[in-house]
Every structure is written in structure tokens, then in C-alpha cells.
């Protein structure tokens, strides 16, 4: 019997007793559901990228904190546990945003369910809004993974591509493998294949020649944090892609929900960039590929200046420059509950 696809299983759920999640480290070899019952479990799942993708870690953190509130009586101990969840990864704003929202709510479980339900609705709205950007037969380049497993919903950038496929537009997607942890090769290619989208995998360094020779129509990626001027933190390599796209005159789009915009940040200069273990770079598939004493720089994200971004695709539609006007205007839009249509998620 074949394993279920990740979107047959919600990436993240709460079964009333424990958090459950698809362990993204195992894909594409296996689609396995794991349980998290303690703060150690939750923190480890986020730090090791078993649960990853900005919106998915937000939903996971929200359920996690709500669950811990019921398990930890002592207020001080609960505050420490909630802080550990909130700080498990620093760059994606969604995690802190979701945890803070749950902590401020009278009924934490209901709030966590609302955040999850909203994510599903927002992803659907992003897919609708982005459909106009993809013409029939478009050749699309993407980076990292922004599909259903990255959002615990329908996906952001990949959600648009999958919607285009369902709408009969038959896009062809060039998928950057996304070193060092291969989210593109392992997760994006897997999700595209499952959705029946025609795709070609390439090493990250092939992006330039793909733009030069493969008639790429557009680049679309996700985001982890977007400042008021449009500067955008996303998976390492995104900034380089944006420069390449500008050089080749190819539009560069970022798809993200309003919860990924950090309206407190004027620019990307102050975004905290997570740096990860050197072993992610010095080893490949468990084999050491560099001298053991190699000095390593391993930022997990980079910041693409807003001026290199053609437009943002949000649940409120496509947002164009000048971002110092259009992004603050997004802050004034009603909150995500406006998008809720479905029933409870857990
Ligand atoms: O380190 P990761 O795999 O969590 O990084 C994820 C990304 O950079 C994604 O592109 C981003 O979170 C958008 S997910 C819809």
C-alpha cells in the first residue's frame, strides 16, 4: 500500500490529547505522522524542521501553547514553556505572531483552531488572487517549499501553482533543489508530482542559465517575514534569484498571508537571520563532504530588497509598489477571520 500524500494528512493537527504532525524530514521516503506531547517535543520538531514553513510553524506553535496551558498548572513554568515555543525559530514572524495571539486569548484552544482555520481560508484566497499571474503553459521558477505541508493549509506560492494546474493552465515548474536541506527537491517536487504538475528539478546554481535559456516567465516564492517597505526574508538563495530575475527582466512575485507581514519593521535591515549548524553544509546525505575543520557560514534565510519584488500576492489580492504606501494599507484591512468559511480544524 502506498503512503498517504502529505495533503491527505493535514501537516499539523491537534487530536484533543496531543499535537500530531507530518515529519517533513522523512519526505519523500515516507509520509509519517508523529505526536508531540511536551514542550521538548514541540521545540525539537520546530528546530529540526520536522515541522517547517512559516505558516505551518505558526499553526503548530499555536496548538502547542494551547495544549501546554492545559498540561502545566504553574503559571511561571507555563510562561517559560510558551517562550521556548515562541523562540524555537526566530526569522518567520508567523510563529511569534500565532503564539502571542493564543496567549492573549480567553480560550486558547479555540484561538489555535481559529488560526488554523484562517490559514486554510487565506491560502485559498491567495491561490485565487495569484491565478491571474500564471498564463496557460507558463514556465515558473520556484525555491524552497511553499506547499500544503509548509502552511498546514493549501500552500502559498505552490498553492497558486496547484490552483493554476487545476484551472487547466498546465504550468511547468522549475524547482530549485534548495541547499542545504533540499526543501525543493524533497518536498516541492514531491507535492507538485502529487498534484500532477509538470516539474523539472535543478540545482540552485542552475537558476541563472534556466532564466537565460529555458524561457522562464516568472519566479514565485514564499516569505518568512516582510517589512513595511517590502524587504522580504525567505529561504537562503531567494535574494540571488531576485537579482537574476531583475537582470533577465522576469517578474518576481512573493506569495504570503497578511500574518507574514511584520508591520513593526520599517525595513529588512533588522530582521533576525537564523544561522544553522555547520554540519548542514559540511555533510550531504550523512556523508561528510568538506574538511572537518572547515569554517562555515550557514544563514537559513536572506533578505530580498523590496525594489526587486514585482508584487506580493496576499489573501487581499495582489499588492504592487510603492510598498511604503501599499503595505501599511494592508495593515488596516480586517483580520484573517474575515476569510473563515470552514468548520473546526481539530
Ligand atoms: O527553513 P524553512 O524550510 O522553514 O524555510 C521556509 C521558507 O523559507 C519558505 O519559503 C517560507 O517559510 C514560506 S512557507 C509558505
Coordinates of C-alpha atoms and ligand atoms in Angstrom, one line a residue:
X1 CA 0.0 0.0 0.0
X2 CA 1.4 3.4 -0.9
X3 CA 1.9 6.0 1.8
X4 CA -0.6 8.8 2.0
X5 CA 0.3 12.1 0.4
X6 CA 1.1 15.0 2.9
X7 CA -2.0 16.9 1.9
X8 CA -4.2 13.9 2.6
X9 CA -3.0 14.3 6.2
X10 CA -3.0 17.9 7.5
X11 CA 0.6 18.9 8.1
X12 CA -0.3 19.8 11.7
X13 CA -3.3 18.9 13.8
X14 CA -4.5 18.6 17.4
X15 CA -6.4 15.5 18.3
X16 CA -7.6 16.7 21.7
X17 CA -4.7 15.0 23.6
X18 CA -1.6 15.5 21.5
X19 CA -0.3 17.6 18.6
X20 CA 0.3 15.5 15.5
X21 CA 2.3 16.4 12.5
X22 CA 3.8 15.0 9.3
X23 CA 7.5 14.6 9.9
X24 CA 8.8 16.6 6.9
X25 CA 12.4 15.3 7.4
X26 CA 11.3 11.9 6.1
X27 CA 9.6 13.0 2.9
X28 CA 9.9 11.8 0.1
X29 CA 10.9 8.4 1.6
X30 CA 8.0 8.2 4.0
X31 CA 4.9 10.2 5.0
X32 CA 4.7 9.5 8.7
X33 CA 2.7 11.1 11.4
X34 CA 4.3 11.9 14.7
X35 CA 3.0 13.1 18.1
X36 CA 4.2 15.9 20.3
X37 CA 3.0 16.0 23.9
X38 CA 5.6 18.1 25.7
X39 CA 7.4 21.4 25.3
X40 CA 10.6 19.4 24.4
X41 CA 8.7 17.5 21.7
X42 CA 7.3 20.8 20.2
X43 CA 10.6 22.7 20.4
X44 CA 12.5 19.8 18.8
X45 CA 10.0 19.4 16.0
X46 CA 10.3 23.0 15.1
X47 CA 14.1 23.3 15.5
X48 CA 14.9 20.2 13.5
X49 CA 12.5 21.2 10.7
X50 CA 10.3 18.2 11.2
X51 CA 7.6 20.9 11.1
X52 CA 8.7 23.8 8.9
X53 CA 7.4 26.6 6.7
X54 CA 6.4 29.9 8.2
X55 CA 2.6 29.4 8.4
X56 CA 2.9 25.8 9.5
X57 CA 5.1 26.5 12.4
X58 CA 2.7 29.3 13.4
X59 CA -0.2 26.9 13.5
X60 CA 1.9 24.2 15.3
X61 CA 3.1 26.7 17.8
X62 CA -0.5 27.9 18.4
X63 CA -1.8 24.4 19.1
X64 CA 1.3 23.6 21.1
X65 CA 0.9 26.5 23.5
X66 CA -2.8 25.9 23.9
X67 CA -2.1 22.2 24.7
X68 CA 0.7 23.1 27.2
X69 CA -1.6 25.5 29.0
X70 CA -3.8 22.5 29.9
X71 CA -0.8 20.4 31.0
X72 CA 1.2 23.0 33.0
X73 CA -0.6 24.3 36.1
X74 CA 2.1 26.6 37.3
X75 CA 1.9 30.0 35.6
X76 CA 5.6 30.7 35.7
X77 CA 6.5 27.3 34.3
X78 CA 3.9 27.7 31.6
X79 CA 5.3 31.1 30.6
X80 CA 8.8 29.6 30.3
X81 CA 7.4 26.8 28.1
X82 CA 5.4 29.2 25.9
X83 CA 8.6 31.3 25.4
X84 CA 10.5 28.3 24.4
X85 CA 7.9 27.5 21.7
X86 CA 7.8 31.2 20.6
X87 CA 11.6 31.4 20.2
X88 CA 12.2 28.0 18.6
X89 CA 12.9 29.7 15.3
X90 CA 13.5 33.4 15.0
X91 CA 13.1 34.5 11.4
X92 CA 9.5 33.6 10.5
X93 CA 7.2 36.1 12.1
X94 CA 4.2 33.7 12.0
X95 CA 5.4 31.7 15.0
X96 CA 5.7 34.6 17.4
X97 CA 2.5 36.1 16.0
X98 CA 0.5 32.9 16.5
X99 CA 1.8 32.2 20.0
X100 CA 1.2 35.8 21.1
X101 CA -2.3 35.6 19.7
X102 CA -3.1 32.4 21.6
X103 CA -1.6 33.7 24.8
X104 CA -3.8 36.8 24.6
X105 CA -7.0 34.8 24.1
X106 CA -9.5 33.8 26.7
X107 CA -9.9 30.3 25.2
X108 CA -6.5 29.2 23.9
X109 CA -7.7 26.0 22.1
X110 CA -10.4 27.9 20.3
X111 CA -8.0 30.6 19.2
X112 CA -5.5 28.0 17.9
X113 CA -8.3 26.3 15.9
X114 CA -9.2 29.7 14.5
X115 CA -5.6 30.4 13.4
X116 CA -5.6 27.1 11.6
X117 CA -9.0 27.6 10.0
X118 CA -7.9 31.1 8.9
X119 CA -4.8 29.7 7.4
X120 CA -6.8 27.3 5.2
X121 CA -9.1 30.1 4.1
X122 CA -6.2 32.6 3.5
X123 CA -4.3 30.1 1.4
X124 CA -7.4 29.5 -0.8
X125 CA -7.7 33.3 -1.2
X126 CA -4.0 33.6 -2.1
X127 CA -4.4 30.9 -4.7
X128 CA -7.4 32.7 -6.2
X129 CA -5.6 36.1 -6.2
X130 CA -2.5 34.6 -7.8
X131 CA -4.2 32.8 -10.6
X132 CA -4.2 35.8 -12.9
X133 CA -0.3 35.9 -12.8
X134 CA 0.0 32.5 -14.5
X135 CA -0.9 32.3 -18.1
X136 CA -1.6 28.9 -19.8
X137 CA 1.6 26.9 -20.2
X138 CA 3.6 29.3 -18.1
X139 CA 7.1 28.3 -17.1
X140 CA 7.5 29.1 -13.4
X141 CA 10.6 29.0 -11.3
X142 CA 10.3 28.4 -7.5
X143 CA 12.5 28.0 -4.5
X144 CA 12.2 26.2 -1.2
X145 CA 8.8 24.7 -0.3
X146 CA 5.6 26.7 0.0
X147 CA 3.1 23.9 -0.5
X148 CA 0.3 22.5 1.8
X149 CA 2.9 20.9 4.2
X150 CA 4.6 24.3 4.7
X151 CA 1.4 26.1 5.7
X152 CA -0.9 23.4 7.2
X153 CA -3.3 24.7 4.6
X154 CA -3.3 24.7 0.8
X155 CA 0.1 26.4 0.3
X156 CA 1.1 29.9 -0.7
X157 CA 3.3 30.2 -3.9
X158 CA 2.8 26.5 -4.6
X159 CA -0.9 26.8 -3.8
X160 CA -1.1 29.3 -6.7
X161 CA 0.7 26.9 -9.0
X162 CA -1.5 24.0 -8.0
X163 CA -4.6 26.1 -8.5
X164 CA -3.3 27.0 -12.0
X165 CA -2.9 23.3 -12.7
X166 CA -6.5 22.7 -11.6
X167 CA -7.7 25.6 -13.7
X168 CA -6.3 23.8 -16.8
X169 CA -3.3 26.2 -17.2
X170 CA -0.7 23.4 -17.2
X171 CA 2.2 25.3 -15.8
X172 CA 5.7 23.9 -15.9
X173 CA 7.7 24.4 -12.8
X174 CA 11.5 24.6 -12.4
X175 CA 12.2 23.6 -8.9
X176 CA 15.4 24.8 -7.2
X177 CA 16.7 21.9 -5.0
X178 CA 17.3 24.5 -2.2
X179 CA 20.5 23.7 -0.5
X180 CA 21.4 22.8 2.2
X181 CA 18.3 20.9 3.4
X182 CA 16.7 20.3 -0.1
X183 CA 13.2 21.5 0.7
X184 CA 12.8 22.0 -3.1
X185 CA 14.0 18.5 -4.1
X186 CA 12.4 16.6 -1.3
X187 CA 9.2 18.5 -0.6
X188 CA 8.2 20.8 -3.5
X189 CA 8.9 18.2 -6.3
X190 CA 7.0 15.6 -4.2
X191 CA 4.0 17.9 -3.7
X192 CA 4.0 19.0 -7.4
X193 CA 4.1 15.4 -8.6
X194 CA 1.3 14.5 -6.3
X195 CA -0.8 17.4 -7.7
X196 CA 0.0 16.3 -11.3
X197 CA 2.1 19.5 -12.1
X198 CA 4.8 19.0 -14.7
X199 CA 8.1 19.9 -13.0
X200 CA 11.9 19.9 -13.5
X201 CA 14.3 19.7 -10.7
X202 CA 17.5 21.8 -10.9
X203 CA 20.5 22.6 -8.6
X204 CA 20.3 26.1 -7.2
X205 CA 23.2 27.2 -9.3
X206 CA 21.2 26.4 -12.5
X207 CA 18.7 29.2 -11.9
X208 CA 20.7 31.7 -14.0
X209 CA 21.0 29.6 -17.1
X210 CA 17.4 28.4 -16.7
X211 CA 16.3 32.1 -16.9
X212 CA 18.6 32.6 -19.9
X213 CA 17.7 29.5 -21.9
X214 CA 14.5 28.0 -20.6
X215 CA 12.1 30.9 -21.2
X216 CA 11.1 31.3 -17.6
X217 CA 8.0 33.5 -17.4
X218 CA 8.0 34.3 -13.7
X219 CA 9.5 33.5 -10.4
X220 CA 7.2 32.9 -7.4
X221 CA 8.4 32.2 -3.8
X222 CA 7.0 32.4 -0.3
X223 CA 8.2 34.5 2.7
X224 CA 9.1 34.3 6.3
X225 CA 8.9 38.0 7.2
X226 CA 8.1 41.0 5.2
X227 CA 8.9 44.6 6.4
X228 CA 6.8 47.7 5.7
X229 CA 9.0 48.7 2.7
X230 CA 8.6 45.2 1.1
X231 CA 12.0 43.8 2.1
X232 CA 11.4 40.1 2.4
X233 CA 13.1 37.4 4.4
X234 CA 12.9 34.0 2.7
X235 CA 14.9 30.8 2.3
X236 CA 18.6 31.4 1.6
X237 CA 19.1 31.9 -2.2
X238 CA 15.9 33.9 -2.7
X239 CA 17.8 37.2 -2.9
X240 CA 20.1 35.9 -5.6
X241 CA 17.1 34.7 -7.6
X242 CA 15.5 38.1 -7.3
X243 CA 18.7 39.8 -8.7
X244 CA 18.8 37.2 -11.5
X245 CA 15.1 37.8 -12.3
X246 CA 15.7 41.6 -12.5
X247 CA 18.7 41.1 -14.8
X248 CA 16.6 38.9 -17.1
X249 CA 13.5 41.1 -17.0
X250 CA 11.5 38.3 -15.4
X251 CA 8.7 39.2 -12.9
X252 CA 9.5 38.1 -9.3
X253 CA 6.5 37.5 -7.0
X254 CA 6.2 36.8 -3.3
X255 CA 3.1 35.0 -2.1
X256 CA 2.3 35.3 1.6
X257 CA -0.6 35.9 4.0
X258 CA -1.0 39.1 6.0
X259 CA 0.3 37.3 9.1
X260 CA 3.8 37.1 7.4
X261 CA 4.0 41.0 7.2
X262 CA 5.7 42.5 10.2
X263 CA 4.2 45.9 10.4
X264 CA 6.5 46.9 13.2
X265 CA 9.6 46.7 11.0
X266 CA 10.3 49.6 8.7
X267 CA 12.9 47.7 6.6
X268 CA 14.5 44.3 6.4
X269 CA 17.7 45.5 8.0
X270 CA 16.6 44.5 11.5
X271 CA 15.3 41.0 10.6
X272 CA 17.0 38.4 12.7
X273 CA 18.5 35.8 10.3
X274 CA 18.7 32.3 11.8
X275 CA 22.1 30.7 11.3
X276 CA 22.1 26.9 11.4
X277 CA 24.6 24.2 12.2
X278 CA 27.8 23.9 10.0
X279 CA 27.1 20.2 9.6
X280 CA 24.1 21.1 7.3
X281 CA 26.8 22.4 4.8
X282 CA 29.8 20.1 5.5
X283 CA 27.7 16.9 5.1
X284 CA 25.4 15.7 2.4
X285 CA 23.1 12.8 3.0
X286 CA 25.0 11.8 6.0
X287 CA 28.4 11.8 4.2
X288 CA 31.0 14.4 5.1
X289 CA 31.8 16.5 2.0
X290 CA 34.2 19.1 3.4
X291 CA 37.3 19.2 5.6
X292 CA 36.1 18.6 9.2
X293 CA 37.6 21.9 10.3
X294 CA 36.0 24.0 7.5
X295 CA 34.7 27.3 8.7
X296 CA 31.0 27.6 7.6
X297 CA 28.5 30.5 7.1
X298 CA 25.1 28.9 7.1
X299 CA 22.3 31.5 7.2
X300 CA 18.9 29.8 6.7
X301 CA 17.4 32.9 5.2
X302 CA 18.3 36.1 3.2
X303 CA 16.5 39.4 2.7
X304 CA 15.4 40.4 -0.7
X305 CA 15.1 44.2 -1.1
X306 CA 11.5 45.3 -1.8
X307 CA 12.5 47.1 -5.0
X308 CA 13.4 43.7 -6.6
X309 CA 9.9 42.3 -5.9
X310 CA 7.3 42.9 -8.7
X311 CA 4.3 42.3 -6.5
X312 CA 3.1 40.4 -3.4
X313 CA 0.2 38.0 -3.6
X314 CA -1.9 38.1 -0.4
X315 CA -5.4 37.0 0.6
X316 CA -6.4 40.6 0.0
X317 CA -5.2 40.5 -3.6
X318 CA -2.0 41.4 -5.5
X319 CA -0.1 44.3 -3.9
X320 CA 2.1 46.5 -6.1
X321 CA 4.7 49.2 -5.3
X322 CA 5.1 51.7 -3.9
X323 CA 5.3 49.3 -0.9
X324 CA 5.8 52.0 1.7
X325 CA 2.2 53.0 0.9
X326 CA 0.5 49.7 -0.1
X327 CA 1.9 47.6 2.7
X328 CA 0.9 49.9 5.5
X329 CA -2.6 50.0 3.9
X330 CA -2.7 46.2 4.2
X331 CA -2.3 46.6 8.0
X332 CA -5.6 48.4 8.0
X333 CA -7.5 45.5 6.3
X334 CA -9.8 43.4 8.6
X335 CA -8.1 40.4 10.2
X336 CA -8.0 37.0 8.9
X337 CA -11.2 35.8 10.5
X338 CA -12.9 37.6 7.5
X339 CA -11.8 34.6 5.4
X340 CA -13.1 31.8 7.6
X341 CA -15.6 29.6 5.8
X342 CA -14.9 26.1 7.0
X343 CA -15.6 24.1 10.2
X344 CA -13.3 23.4 13.1
X345 CA -9.8 22.0 12.4
X346 CA -9.3 19.9 15.4
Ligands
LIG1 O1 13.7 26.8 6.9 P1 12.3 26.6 6.3 O2 12.2 25.3 5.5 O3 11.2 26.6 7.4 O4 12.1 27.8 5.4 C1 10.9 28.0 4.8 C2 10.8 29.0 3.7 O5 11.7 29.8 3.6 C3 9.6 29.2 3.0 O6 9.8 29.6 1.7 C4 8.6 30.1 3.7 O7 8.5 29.8 5.1 C5 7.3 30.2 3.1 S1 6.3 28.8 3.5 C6 4.8 29.0 2.9

